[in-house]
Amino acid sequence: TAAGGGAAGSGASGLVGALGSVVGQVAQSATRVAGGALGGVEGLVSGVTKSVGQLAGPSAGTTATGAAARAAAPAGPPPLPADPYPAGGNGYDISWPQCGGPYPPVAPVAVVGVNDGVAFSANPCYASEASWAGPALTTYLNLNAPEGSDPAAWDQGPAGSCGSGDLTCQAYNYGYQTASQSIGEAAAAGHPSRVWWLDVETANYWTSDTAVNDQVIAGALAAIRAAGDWVGIYSTAYQWGLIAGSYDPGVPVWYPTGGSAPSYQPWCQATSFAGGRVDLVQHEAGRFDGDYAC
């Protein structure tokens, strides 16, 4: 690196010298032609020389130091895939209901729940189940509207400091912070994930105001994106309509069919209730939930 920087500095000095000679000849010619206008030409020469120096860059030593600093900078996270699952791949999803029981066979599609069924909770078996998933690990977290008596979950956050009746503000903070909590749980267990699904189902608590529910979902989406991770929605069109109304975040969908079929490819669609494509199809697979990748 130091040798390369020295060569660059030497080349830059040569460039400055050559251009300086040309500039001097231009000034002499201008003196003969313009006479008393030399002062203006000298100003022009000075400005050109300064610009040449800036273009030539710093000295060799400074250049080497900058290159070393760039080389020492940590690499960013790997780019996220456009599609996190192998097309046509099969697998399973498991979570807290599988604690204490057998796990499914290892498969190329593996989704593990980080929560214990509701927001701001932790799956006690997450580390073990994530180990089962191995390199195929992707995750989901459970969402619901704000409930309970602890305002710490919603009164402060990226939406600001919420007033007691500002449900929109509270809902966004709540969604953002429960997603952040799940991301932290996965990392603390030693199994961070780059792919997250938001579980949006009527089995959990939601308000009758879909606009408020939308803010919970929007906050969770924002938290996962802020972490630099991939995100989609797990729900059905019916449940989504009841909870989120016509909200269209434009993200992929993991669709639970609730049954088995000879082929799951017909469930794969280019668009869905959440705006994005159907990326994963859940189905019955014996004692487990099976998943087909579109």
PDB file of C-alpha atoms in Angstrom:
ATOM      1  CA  THR A   1       0.000   0.000   0.000  1.00  0.00           C
ATOM      2  CA  ALA A   2       2.829   2.414   0.924  1.00  0.00           C
ATOM      3  CA  ALA A   3       4.613   1.679  -2.361  1.00  0.00           C
ATOM      4  CA  GLY A   4       1.434   2.281  -4.324  1.00  0.00           C
ATOM      5  CA  GLY A   5       0.870   5.568  -2.481  1.00  0.00           C
ATOM      6  CA  GLY A   6       4.436   6.725  -3.271  1.00  0.00           C
ATOM      7  CA  ALA A   7       3.989   5.994  -6.963  1.00  0.00           C
ATOM      8  CA  ALA A   8       0.715   7.886  -6.969  1.00  0.00           C
ATOM      9  CA  GLY A   9       2.380  10.861  -5.240  1.00  0.00           C
ATOM     10  CA  SER A  10       5.275  10.861  -7.708  1.00  0.00           C
ATOM     11  CA  GLY A  11       2.898  10.719 -10.661  1.00  0.00           C
ATOM     12  CA  ALA A  12       0.823  13.553  -9.226  1.00  0.00           C
ATOM     13  CA  SER A  13       3.947  15.716  -8.692  1.00  0.00           C
ATOM     14  CA  GLY A  14       4.956  15.148 -12.299  1.00  0.00           C
ATOM     15  CA  LEU A  15       1.509  16.152 -13.456  1.00  0.00           C
ATOM     16  CA  VAL A  16       1.624  19.352 -11.393  1.00  0.00           C
ATOM     17  CA  GLY A  17       5.094  20.202 -12.769  1.00  0.00           C
ATOM     18  CA  ALA A  18       4.086  19.647 -16.373  1.00  0.00           C
ATOM     19  CA  LEU A  19       0.908  21.671 -16.052  1.00  0.00           C
ATOM     20  CA  GLY A  20       2.795  24.393 -14.169  1.00  0.00           C
ATOM     21  CA  SER A  21       5.184  24.740 -17.116  1.00  0.00           C
ATOM     22  CA  VAL A  22       2.292  25.068 -19.532  1.00  0.00           C
ATOM     23  CA  VAL A  23       0.634  27.633 -17.279  1.00  0.00           C
ATOM     24  CA  GLY A  24       3.884  29.660 -17.179  1.00  0.00           C
ATOM     25  CA  GLN A  25       4.093  29.736 -20.961  1.00  0.00           C
ATOM     26  CA  VAL A  26       0.468  30.885 -21.145  1.00  0.00           C
ATOM     27  CA  ALA A  27       1.262  33.721 -18.714  1.00  0.00           C
ATOM     28  CA  GLN A  28       4.277  34.874 -20.732  1.00  0.00           C
ATOM     29  CA  SER A  29       2.248  34.942 -23.910  1.00  0.00           C
ATOM     30  CA  ALA A  30      -0.501  36.859 -22.167  1.00  0.00           C
ATOM     31  CA  THR A  31       2.051  39.439 -20.987  1.00  0.00           C
ATOM     32  CA  ARG A  32       3.165  40.149 -24.510  1.00  0.00           C
ATOM     33  CA  VAL A  33      -0.401  40.322 -25.848  1.00  0.00           C
ATOM     34  CA  ALA A  34      -2.330  41.960 -23.039  1.00  0.00           C
ATOM     35  CA  GLY A  35       0.273  44.234 -21.491  1.00  0.00           C
ATOM     36  CA  GLY A  36      -1.261  45.839 -18.409  1.00  0.00           C
ATOM     37  CA  ALA A  37      -3.807  43.046 -18.099  1.00  0.00           C
ATOM     38  CA  LEU A  38      -1.099  40.780 -16.616  1.00  0.00           C
ATOM     39  CA  GLY A  39      -2.477  41.150 -13.099  1.00  0.00           C
ATOM     40  CA  GLY A  40      -5.716  39.472 -14.134  1.00  0.00           C
ATOM     41  CA  VAL A  41      -3.841  36.715 -15.929  1.00  0.00           C
ATOM     42  CA  GLU A  42      -1.648  36.130 -12.862  1.00  0.00           C
ATOM     43  CA  GLY A  43      -4.791  35.665 -10.785  1.00  0.00           C
ATOM     44  CA  LEU A  44      -6.064  33.157 -13.305  1.00  0.00           C
ATOM     45  CA  VAL A  45      -2.719  31.315 -13.235  1.00  0.00           C
ATOM     46  CA  SER A  46      -2.806  31.153  -9.435  1.00  0.00           C
ATOM     47  CA  GLY A  47      -6.328  29.740  -9.444  1.00  0.00           C
ATOM     48  CA  VAL A  48      -5.460  27.108 -12.064  1.00  0.00           C
ATOM     49  CA  THR A  49      -2.340  26.070 -10.132  1.00  0.00           C
ATOM     50  CA  LYS A  50      -4.343  25.703  -6.909  1.00  0.00           C
ATOM     51  CA  SER A  51      -6.965  23.580  -8.674  1.00  0.00           C
ATOM     52  CA  VAL A  52      -4.251  21.373 -10.161  1.00  0.00           C
ATOM     53  CA  GLY A  53      -2.821  20.839  -6.669  1.00  0.00           C
ATOM     54  CA  GLN A  54      -6.261  19.822  -5.366  1.00  0.00           C
ATOM     55  CA  LEU A  55      -6.757  17.379  -8.244  1.00  0.00           C
ATOM     56  CA  ALA A  56      -3.319  15.861  -7.651  1.00  0.00           C
ATOM     57  CA  GLY A  57      -4.385  14.957  -4.115  1.00  0.00           C
ATOM     58  CA  PRO A  58      -2.408  14.671  -0.865  1.00  0.00           C
ATOM     59  CA  SER A  59       1.174  13.605  -0.474  1.00  0.00           C
ATOM     60  CA  ALA A  60       2.278   9.983  -0.800  1.00  0.00           C
ATOM     61  CA  GLY A  61       2.297   9.461   2.967  1.00  0.00           C
ATOM     62  CA  THR A  62      -1.243  10.779   3.388  1.00  0.00           C
ATOM     63  CA  THR A  63      -2.506   8.664   0.505  1.00  0.00           C
ATOM     64  CA  ALA A  64      -1.032   5.518   2.026  1.00  0.00           C
ATOM     65  CA  THR A  65      -2.641   6.292   5.377  1.00  0.00           C
ATOM     66  CA  GLY A  66      -6.069   6.765   3.750  1.00  0.00           C
ATOM     67  CA  ALA A  67      -5.759   3.490   1.855  1.00  0.00           C
ATOM     68  CA  ALA A  68      -4.795   1.680   5.049  1.00  0.00           C
ATOM     69  CA  ALA A  69      -7.806   3.139   6.833  1.00  0.00           C
ATOM     70  CA  ARG A  70     -10.123   1.959   4.064  1.00  0.00           C
ATOM     71  CA  ALA A  71      -8.575  -1.508   4.161  1.00  0.00           C
ATOM     72  CA  ALA A  72      -9.065  -1.686   7.939  1.00  0.00           C
ATOM     73  CA  ALA A  73     -12.749  -0.648   7.819  1.00  0.00           C
ATOM     74  CA  PRO A  74     -15.053  -3.552   8.757  1.00  0.00           C
ATOM     75  CA  ALA A  75     -17.105  -5.037   5.960  1.00  0.00           C
ATOM     76  CA  GLY A  76     -20.859  -4.487   6.068  1.00  0.00           C
ATOM     77  CA  PRO A  77     -23.397  -7.315   6.323  1.00  0.00           C
ATOM     78  CA  PRO A  78     -23.831  -9.490   3.249  1.00  0.00           C
ATOM     79  CA  PRO A  79     -26.519  -8.301   0.849  1.00  0.00           C
ATOM     80  CA  LEU A  80     -29.976  -9.666   1.466  1.00  0.00           C
ATOM     81  CA  PRO A  81     -31.349 -12.121  -1.081  1.00  0.00           C
ATOM     82  CA  ALA A  82     -34.295 -11.068  -3.210  1.00  0.00           C
ATOM     83  CA  ASP A  83     -35.822 -14.416  -2.263  1.00  0.00           C
ATOM     84  CA  PRO A  84     -34.535 -16.083   0.933  1.00  0.00           C
ATOM     85  CA  TYR A  85     -35.763 -19.586   0.058  1.00  0.00           C
ATOM     86  CA  PRO A  86     -34.788 -22.016  -2.705  1.00  0.00           C
ATOM     87  CA  ALA A  87     -37.609 -22.132  -5.270  1.00  0.00           C
ATOM     88  CA  GLY A  88     -39.539 -25.369  -4.903  1.00  0.00           C
ATOM     89  CA  GLY A  89     -37.869 -26.125  -1.580  1.00  0.00           C
ATOM     90  CA  ASN A  90     -39.735 -27.768   1.282  1.00  0.00           C
ATOM     91  CA  GLY A  91     -39.356 -27.608   5.034  1.00  0.00           C
ATOM     92  CA  TYR A  92     -40.997 -26.818   8.371  1.00  0.00           C
ATOM     93  CA  ASP A  93     -41.673 -24.124  10.933  1.00  0.00           C
ATOM     94  CA  ILE A  94     -41.520 -24.674  14.698  1.00  0.00           C
ATOM     95  CA  SER A  95     -41.747 -22.563  17.851  1.00  0.00           C
ATOM     96  CA  TRP A  96     -42.717 -22.779  21.518  1.00  0.00           C
ATOM     97  CA  PRO A  97     -45.398 -25.528  20.952  1.00  0.00           C
ATOM     98  CA  GLN A  98     -42.563 -27.890  19.970  1.00  0.00           C
ATOM     99  CA  CYS A  99     -40.616 -27.350  23.206  1.00  0.00           C
ATOM    100  CA  GLY A 100     -39.892 -30.680  24.849  1.00  0.00           C
ATOM    101  CA  GLY A 101     -40.850 -32.706  21.787  1.00  0.00           C
ATOM    102  CA  PRO A 102     -39.096 -34.020  18.689  1.00  0.00           C
ATOM    103  CA  TYR A 103     -38.141 -31.687  15.882  1.00  0.00           C
ATOM    104  CA  PRO A 104     -38.867 -32.289  12.206  1.00  0.00           C
ATOM    105  CA  PRO A 105     -36.201 -33.544   9.797  1.00  0.00           C
ATOM    106  CA  VAL A 106     -33.562 -31.016   8.768  1.00  0.00           C
ATOM    107  CA  ALA A 107     -34.720 -29.271   5.600  1.00  0.00           C
ATOM    108  CA  PRO A 108     -33.756 -26.401   3.264  1.00  0.00           C
ATOM    109  CA  VAL A 109     -36.711 -24.331   4.519  1.00  0.00           C
ATOM    110  CA  ALA A 110     -36.660 -23.773   8.299  1.00  0.00           C
ATOM    111  CA  VAL A 111     -38.592 -21.066  10.146  1.00  0.00           C
ATOM    112  CA  VAL A 112     -38.359 -20.670  13.949  1.00  0.00           C
ATOM    113  CA  GLY A 113     -40.555 -18.504  16.185  1.00  0.00           C
ATOM    114  CA  VAL A 114     -38.688 -16.146  18.491  1.00  0.00           C
ATOM    115  CA  ASN A 115     -41.666 -15.316  20.733  1.00  0.00           C
ATOM    116  CA  ASP A 116     -43.721 -17.353  23.173  1.00  0.00           C
ATOM    117  CA  GLY A 117     -46.883 -16.634  21.176  1.00  0.00           C
ATOM    118  CA  VAL A 118     -47.358 -12.914  21.931  1.00  0.00           C
ATOM    119  CA  ALA A 119     -45.435  -9.647  21.622  1.00  0.00           C
ATOM    120  CA  PHE A 120     -42.669  -8.920  24.151  1.00  0.00           C
ATOM    121  CA  SER A 121     -42.116 -12.580  25.023  1.00  0.00           C
ATOM    122  CA  ALA A 122     -39.395 -15.136  24.329  1.00  0.00           C
ATOM    123  CA  ASN A 123     -39.559 -18.707  23.072  1.00  0.00           C
ATOM    124  CA  PRO A 124     -37.713 -20.708  25.784  1.00  0.00           C
ATOM    125  CA  CYS A 125     -36.534 -23.220  23.178  1.00  0.00           C
ATOM    126  CA  TYR A 126     -35.357 -20.742  20.562  1.00  0.00           C
ATOM    127  CA  ALA A 127     -31.651 -21.571  20.815  1.00  0.00           C
ATOM    128  CA  SER A 128     -32.277 -25.297  20.478  1.00  0.00           C
ATOM    129  CA  GLU A 129     -34.721 -24.862  17.607  1.00  0.00           C
ATOM    130  CA  ALA A 130     -32.397 -22.439  15.826  1.00  0.00           C
ATOM    131  CA  SER A 131     -29.657 -25.056  16.073  1.00  0.00           C
ATOM    132  CA  TRP A 132     -32.033 -27.524  14.424  1.00  0.00           C
ATOM    133  CA  ALA A 133     -32.547 -25.064  11.561  1.00  0.00           C
ATOM    134  CA  GLY A 134     -28.806 -24.571  11.066  1.00  0.00           C
ATOM    135  CA  PRO A 135     -27.729 -22.393   8.118  1.00  0.00           C
ATOM    136  CA  ALA A 136     -31.314 -22.427   6.782  1.00  0.00           C
ATOM    137  CA  LEU A 137     -32.559 -20.462   9.820  1.00  0.00           C
ATOM    138  CA  THR A 138     -35.220 -17.811   9.213  1.00  0.00           C
ATOM    139  CA  THR A 139     -37.511 -16.445  11.919  1.00  0.00           C
ATOM    140  CA  TYR A 140     -40.931 -15.082  12.774  1.00  0.00           C
ATOM    141  CA  LEU A 141     -42.277 -12.949  15.585  1.00  0.00           C
ATOM    142  CA  ASN A 142     -45.805 -12.554  16.944  1.00  0.00           C
ATOM    143  CA  LEU A 143     -47.537  -9.188  16.785  1.00  0.00           C
ATOM    144  CA  ASN A 144     -50.546  -7.775  18.611  1.00  0.00           C
ATOM    145  CA  ALA A 145     -51.899  -4.359  19.552  1.00  0.00           C
ATOM    146  CA  PRO A 146     -50.723  -2.645  22.762  1.00  0.00           C
ATOM    147  CA  GLU A 147     -52.271  -4.114  25.890  1.00  0.00           C
ATOM    148  CA  GLY A 148     -51.472  -4.375  29.564  1.00  0.00           C
ATOM    149  CA  SER A 149     -50.672  -1.780  32.190  1.00  0.00           C
ATOM    150  CA  ASP A 150     -46.998  -1.089  31.427  1.00  0.00           C
ATOM    151  CA  PRO A 151     -46.728   2.088  29.326  1.00  0.00           C
ATOM    152  CA  ALA A 152     -42.975   1.587  28.922  1.00  0.00           C
ATOM    153  CA  ALA A 153     -43.762  -0.577  25.905  1.00  0.00           C
ATOM    154  CA  TRP A 154     -45.370   2.278  23.984  1.00  0.00           C
ATOM    155  CA  ASP A 155     -45.148   5.740  25.547  1.00  0.00           C
ATOM    156  CA  GLN A 156     -41.638   6.468  24.206  1.00  0.00           C
ATOM    157  CA  GLY A 157     -40.059   5.453  20.907  1.00  0.00           C
ATOM    158  CA  PRO A 158     -39.334   6.453  17.328  1.00  0.00           C
ATOM    159  CA  ALA A 159     -42.796   8.044  17.019  1.00  0.00           C
ATOM    160  CA  GLY A 160     -41.920  10.332  19.933  1.00  0.00           C
ATOM    161  CA  SER A 161     -43.302  10.806  23.415  1.00  0.00           C
ATOM    162  CA  CYS A 162     -46.955   9.776  23.228  1.00  0.00           C
ATOM    163  CA  GLY A 163     -49.830  11.424  25.058  1.00  0.00           C
ATOM    164  CA  SER A 164     -52.201   9.226  27.041  1.00  0.00           C
ATOM    165  CA  GLY A 165     -54.806   9.206  24.261  1.00  0.00           C
ATOM    166  CA  ASP A 166     -52.494   9.187  21.223  1.00  0.00           C
ATOM    167  CA  LEU A 167     -53.123   5.627  20.078  1.00  0.00           C
ATOM    168  CA  THR A 168     -51.449   6.119  16.706  1.00  0.00           C
ATOM    169  CA  CYS A 169     -48.184   7.147  18.367  1.00  0.00           C
ATOM    170  CA  GLN A 170     -48.430   4.396  20.972  1.00  0.00           C
ATOM    171  CA  ALA A 171     -49.165   1.692  18.408  1.00  0.00           C
ATOM    172  CA  TYR A 172     -46.177   2.593  16.223  1.00  0.00           C
ATOM    173  CA  ASN A 173     -43.798   2.646  19.193  1.00  0.00           C
ATOM    174  CA  TYR A 174     -45.197  -0.656  20.411  1.00  0.00           C
ATOM    175  CA  GLY A 175     -44.721  -2.399  17.066  1.00  0.00           C
ATOM    176  CA  TYR A 176     -41.225  -1.008  16.629  1.00  0.00           C
ATOM    177  CA  GLN A 177     -40.104  -1.967  20.105  1.00  0.00           C
ATOM    178  CA  THR A 178     -41.519  -5.488  20.117  1.00  0.00           C
ATOM    179  CA  ALA A 179     -39.755  -6.205  16.827  1.00  0.00           C
ATOM    180  CA  SER A 180     -36.529  -4.738  18.203  1.00  0.00           C
ATOM    181  CA  GLN A 181     -36.909  -6.898  21.305  1.00  0.00           C
ATOM    182  CA  SER A 182     -37.259 -10.043  19.178  1.00  0.00           C
ATOM    183  CA  ILE A 183     -34.223  -9.130  17.087  1.00  0.00           C
ATOM    184  CA  GLY A 184     -32.292  -8.714  20.333  1.00  0.00           C
ATOM    185  CA  GLU A 185     -33.541 -12.038  21.722  1.00  0.00           C
ATOM    186  CA  ALA A 186     -32.352 -13.897  18.630  1.00  0.00           C
ATOM    187  CA  ALA A 187     -28.942 -12.238  18.752  1.00  0.00           C
ATOM    188  CA  ALA A 188     -28.539 -12.833  22.493  1.00  0.00           C
ATOM    189  CA  ALA A 189     -29.265 -16.536  21.966  1.00  0.00           C
ATOM    190  CA  GLY A 190     -26.390 -16.687  19.501  1.00  0.00           C
ATOM    191  CA  HIS A 191     -28.646 -17.212  16.478  1.00  0.00           C
ATOM    192  CA  PRO A 192     -29.372 -13.873  14.791  1.00  0.00           C
ATOM    193  CA  SER A 193     -31.563 -13.873  11.720  1.00  0.00           C
ATOM    194  CA  ARG A 194     -31.571 -11.820   8.526  1.00  0.00           C
ATOM    195  CA  VAL A 195     -35.098 -12.917   7.502  1.00  0.00           C
ATOM    196  CA  TRP A 196     -38.195 -12.068   9.583  1.00  0.00           C
ATOM    197  CA  TRP A 197     -41.901 -12.758   9.242  1.00  0.00           C
ATOM    198  CA  LEU A 198     -44.505 -10.758  11.176  1.00  0.00           C
ATOM    199  CA  ASP A 199     -47.236 -13.094  12.464  1.00  0.00           C
ATOM    200  CA  VAL A 200     -50.513 -11.146  12.187  1.00  0.00           C
ATOM    201  CA  GLU A 201     -53.444 -13.317  13.337  1.00  0.00           C
ATOM    202  CA  THR A 202     -56.820 -12.821  14.986  1.00  0.00           C
ATOM    203  CA  ALA A 203     -55.841 -15.261  17.743  1.00  0.00           C
ATOM    204  CA  ASN A 204     -53.892 -12.390  19.332  1.00  0.00           C
ATOM    205  CA  TYR A 205     -55.307  -9.121  20.649  1.00  0.00           C
ATOM    206  CA  TRP A 206     -56.060  -6.344  18.141  1.00  0.00           C
ATOM    207  CA  THR A 207     -58.185  -3.223  18.410  1.00  0.00           C
ATOM    208  CA  SER A 208     -61.325  -2.655  16.345  1.00  0.00           C
ATOM    209  CA  ASP A 209     -59.580   0.336  14.717  1.00  0.00           C
ATOM    210  CA  THR A 210     -57.621  -1.002  11.749  1.00  0.00           C
ATOM    211  CA  ALA A 211     -55.736   2.300  11.407  1.00  0.00           C
ATOM    212  CA  VAL A 212     -54.268   1.791  14.892  1.00  0.00           C
ATOM    213  CA  ASN A 213     -53.404  -1.830  14.087  1.00  0.00           C
ATOM    214  CA  ASP A 214     -51.713  -0.670  10.899  1.00  0.00           C
ATOM    215  CA  GLN A 215     -49.362   1.462  12.980  1.00  0.00           C
ATOM    216  CA  VAL A 216     -48.300  -1.571  15.034  1.00  0.00           C
ATOM    217  CA  ILE A 217     -47.422  -3.395  11.812  1.00  0.00           C
ATOM    218  CA  ALA A 218     -45.732  -0.325  10.300  1.00  0.00           C
ATOM    219  CA  GLY A 219     -43.594   0.114  13.413  1.00  0.00           C
ATOM    220  CA  ALA A 220     -42.472  -3.523  13.344  1.00  0.00           C
ATOM    221  CA  LEU A 221     -41.653  -3.295   9.632  1.00  0.00           C
ATOM    222  CA  ALA A 222     -39.584  -0.173  10.287  1.00  0.00           C
ATOM    223  CA  ALA A 223     -37.603  -1.817  13.108  1.00  0.00           C
ATOM    224  CA  ILE A 224     -36.654  -4.809  10.978  1.00  0.00           C
ATOM    225  CA  ARG A 225     -35.692  -2.605   8.050  1.00  0.00           C
ATOM    226  CA  ALA A 226     -33.643  -0.409  10.379  1.00  0.00           C
ATOM    227  CA  ALA A 227     -31.712  -3.544  11.360  1.00  0.00           C
ATOM    228  CA  GLY A 228     -30.999  -4.144   7.669  1.00  0.00           C
ATOM    229  CA  ASP A 229     -33.045  -7.348   7.534  1.00  0.00           C
ATOM    230  CA  TRP A 230     -35.582  -8.859   5.111  1.00  0.00           C
ATOM    231  CA  VAL A 231     -39.250  -8.800   6.228  1.00  0.00           C
ATOM    232  CA  GLY A 232     -42.619 -10.253   5.195  1.00  0.00           C
ATOM    233  CA  ILE A 233     -46.110 -10.951   6.599  1.00  0.00           C
ATOM    234  CA  TYR A 234     -47.609 -14.233   7.838  1.00  0.00           C
ATOM    235  CA  SER A 235     -51.406 -14.084   7.635  1.00  0.00           C
ATOM    236  CA  THR A 236     -54.439 -14.881   5.495  1.00  0.00           C
ATOM    237  CA  ALA A 237     -56.411 -12.433   3.386  1.00  0.00           C
ATOM    238  CA  TYR A 238     -59.395 -12.813   5.748  1.00  0.00           C
ATOM    239  CA  GLN A 239     -57.451 -12.192   8.953  1.00  0.00           C
ATOM    240  CA  TRP A 240     -55.480  -9.357   7.385  1.00  0.00           C
ATOM    241  CA  GLY A 241     -58.701  -7.637   6.334  1.00  0.00           C
ATOM    242  CA  LEU A 242     -60.116  -7.816   9.857  1.00  0.00           C
ATOM    243  CA  ILE A 243     -56.923  -6.579  11.492  1.00  0.00           C
ATOM    244  CA  ALA A 244     -55.281  -4.249   8.968  1.00  0.00           C
ATOM    245  CA  GLY A 245     -58.121  -3.319   6.623  1.00  0.00           C
ATOM    246  CA  SER A 246     -56.750  -2.234   3.249  1.00  0.00           C
ATOM    247  CA  TYR A 247     -53.205  -1.537   4.479  1.00  0.00           C
ATOM    248  CA  ASP A 248     -50.760  -2.416   1.700  1.00  0.00           C
ATOM    249  CA  PRO A 249     -47.126  -2.387   2.897  1.00  0.00           C
ATOM    250  CA  GLY A 250     -45.899  -3.993  -0.321  1.00  0.00           C
ATOM    251  CA  VAL A 251     -44.044  -6.899   1.292  1.00  0.00           C
ATOM    252  CA  PRO A 252     -43.965 -10.662   0.580  1.00  0.00           C
ATOM    253  CA  VAL A 253     -46.413 -13.038   2.242  1.00  0.00           C
ATOM    254  CA  TRP A 254     -46.186 -16.414   3.959  1.00  0.00           C
ATOM    255  CA  TYR A 255     -49.634 -17.905   3.441  1.00  0.00           C
ATOM    256  CA  PRO A 256     -51.095 -20.579   5.762  1.00  0.00           C
ATOM    257  CA  THR A 257     -53.459 -22.835   3.799  1.00  0.00           C
ATOM    258  CA  GLY A 258     -54.649 -24.816   6.805  1.00  0.00           C
ATOM    259  CA  GLY A 259     -54.676 -28.092   4.884  1.00  0.00           C
ATOM    260  CA  SER A 260     -52.827 -30.367   2.498  1.00  0.00           C
ATOM    261  CA  ALA A 261     -52.932 -30.548  -1.286  1.00  0.00           C
ATOM    262  CA  PRO A 262     -51.283 -32.510  -4.127  1.00  0.00           C
ATOM    263  CA  SER A 263     -49.428 -29.323  -5.118  1.00  0.00           C
ATOM    264  CA  TYR A 264     -48.810 -26.006  -3.397  1.00  0.00           C
ATOM    265  CA  GLN A 265     -47.592 -24.186  -6.501  1.00  0.00           C
ATOM    266  CA  PRO A 266     -51.124 -22.850  -7.280  1.00  0.00           C
ATOM    267  CA  TRP A 267     -50.987 -20.861  -4.027  1.00  0.00           C
ATOM    268  CA  CYS A 268     -47.935 -18.996  -5.275  1.00  0.00           C
ATOM    269  CA  GLN A 269     -49.056 -15.646  -6.663  1.00  0.00           C
ATOM    270  CA  ALA A 270     -47.255 -12.534  -7.884  1.00  0.00           C
ATOM    271  CA  THR A 271     -49.359 -10.287  -5.629  1.00  0.00           C
ATOM    272  CA  SER A 272     -51.164 -10.697  -2.316  1.00  0.00           C
ATOM    273  CA  PHE A 273     -53.196  -8.894   0.348  1.00  0.00           C
ATOM    274  CA  ALA A 274     -49.963  -7.253   1.581  1.00  0.00           C
ATOM    275  CA  GLY A 275     -48.968  -6.069  -1.878  1.00  0.00           C
ATOM    276  CA  GLY A 276     -45.985  -8.371  -2.421  1.00  0.00           C
ATOM    277  CA  ARG A 277     -45.740 -11.868  -3.826  1.00  0.00           C
ATOM    278  CA  VAL A 278     -46.655 -15.057  -1.964  1.00  0.00           C
ATOM    279  CA  ASP A 279     -43.195 -16.339  -1.060  1.00  0.00           C
ATOM    280  CA  LEU A 280     -43.933 -19.255   1.278  1.00  0.00           C
ATOM    281  CA  VAL A 281     -46.961 -21.546   1.631  1.00  0.00           C
ATOM    282  CA  GLN A 282     -47.693 -23.306   4.932  1.00  0.00           C
ATOM    283  CA  HIS A 283     -49.514 -26.656   4.951  1.00  0.00           C
ATOM    284  CA  GLU A 284     -50.119 -29.735   7.056  1.00  0.00           C
ATOM    285  CA  ALA A 285     -47.161 -32.119   7.231  1.00  0.00           C
ATOM    286  CA  GLY A 286     -48.076 -34.839   9.702  1.00  0.00           C
ATOM    287  CA  ARG A 287     -47.534 -33.586  13.242  1.00  0.00           C
ATOM    288  CA  PHE A 288     -45.722 -30.477  12.005  1.00  0.00           C
ATOM    289  CA  ASP A 289     -46.413 -27.444   9.872  1.00  0.00           C
ATOM    290  CA  GLY A 290     -44.815 -27.891   6.485  1.00  0.00           C
ATOM    291  CA  ASP A 291     -43.709 -25.068   4.206  1.00  0.00           C
ATOM    292  CA  TYR A 292     -43.297 -24.839   0.449  1.00  0.00           C
ATOM    293  CA  ALA A 293     -41.103 -22.155  -1.111  1.00  0.00           C
ATOM    294  CA  CYS A 294     -42.570 -20.500  -4.203  1.00  0.00           C
TER     295      CYS A 294
END
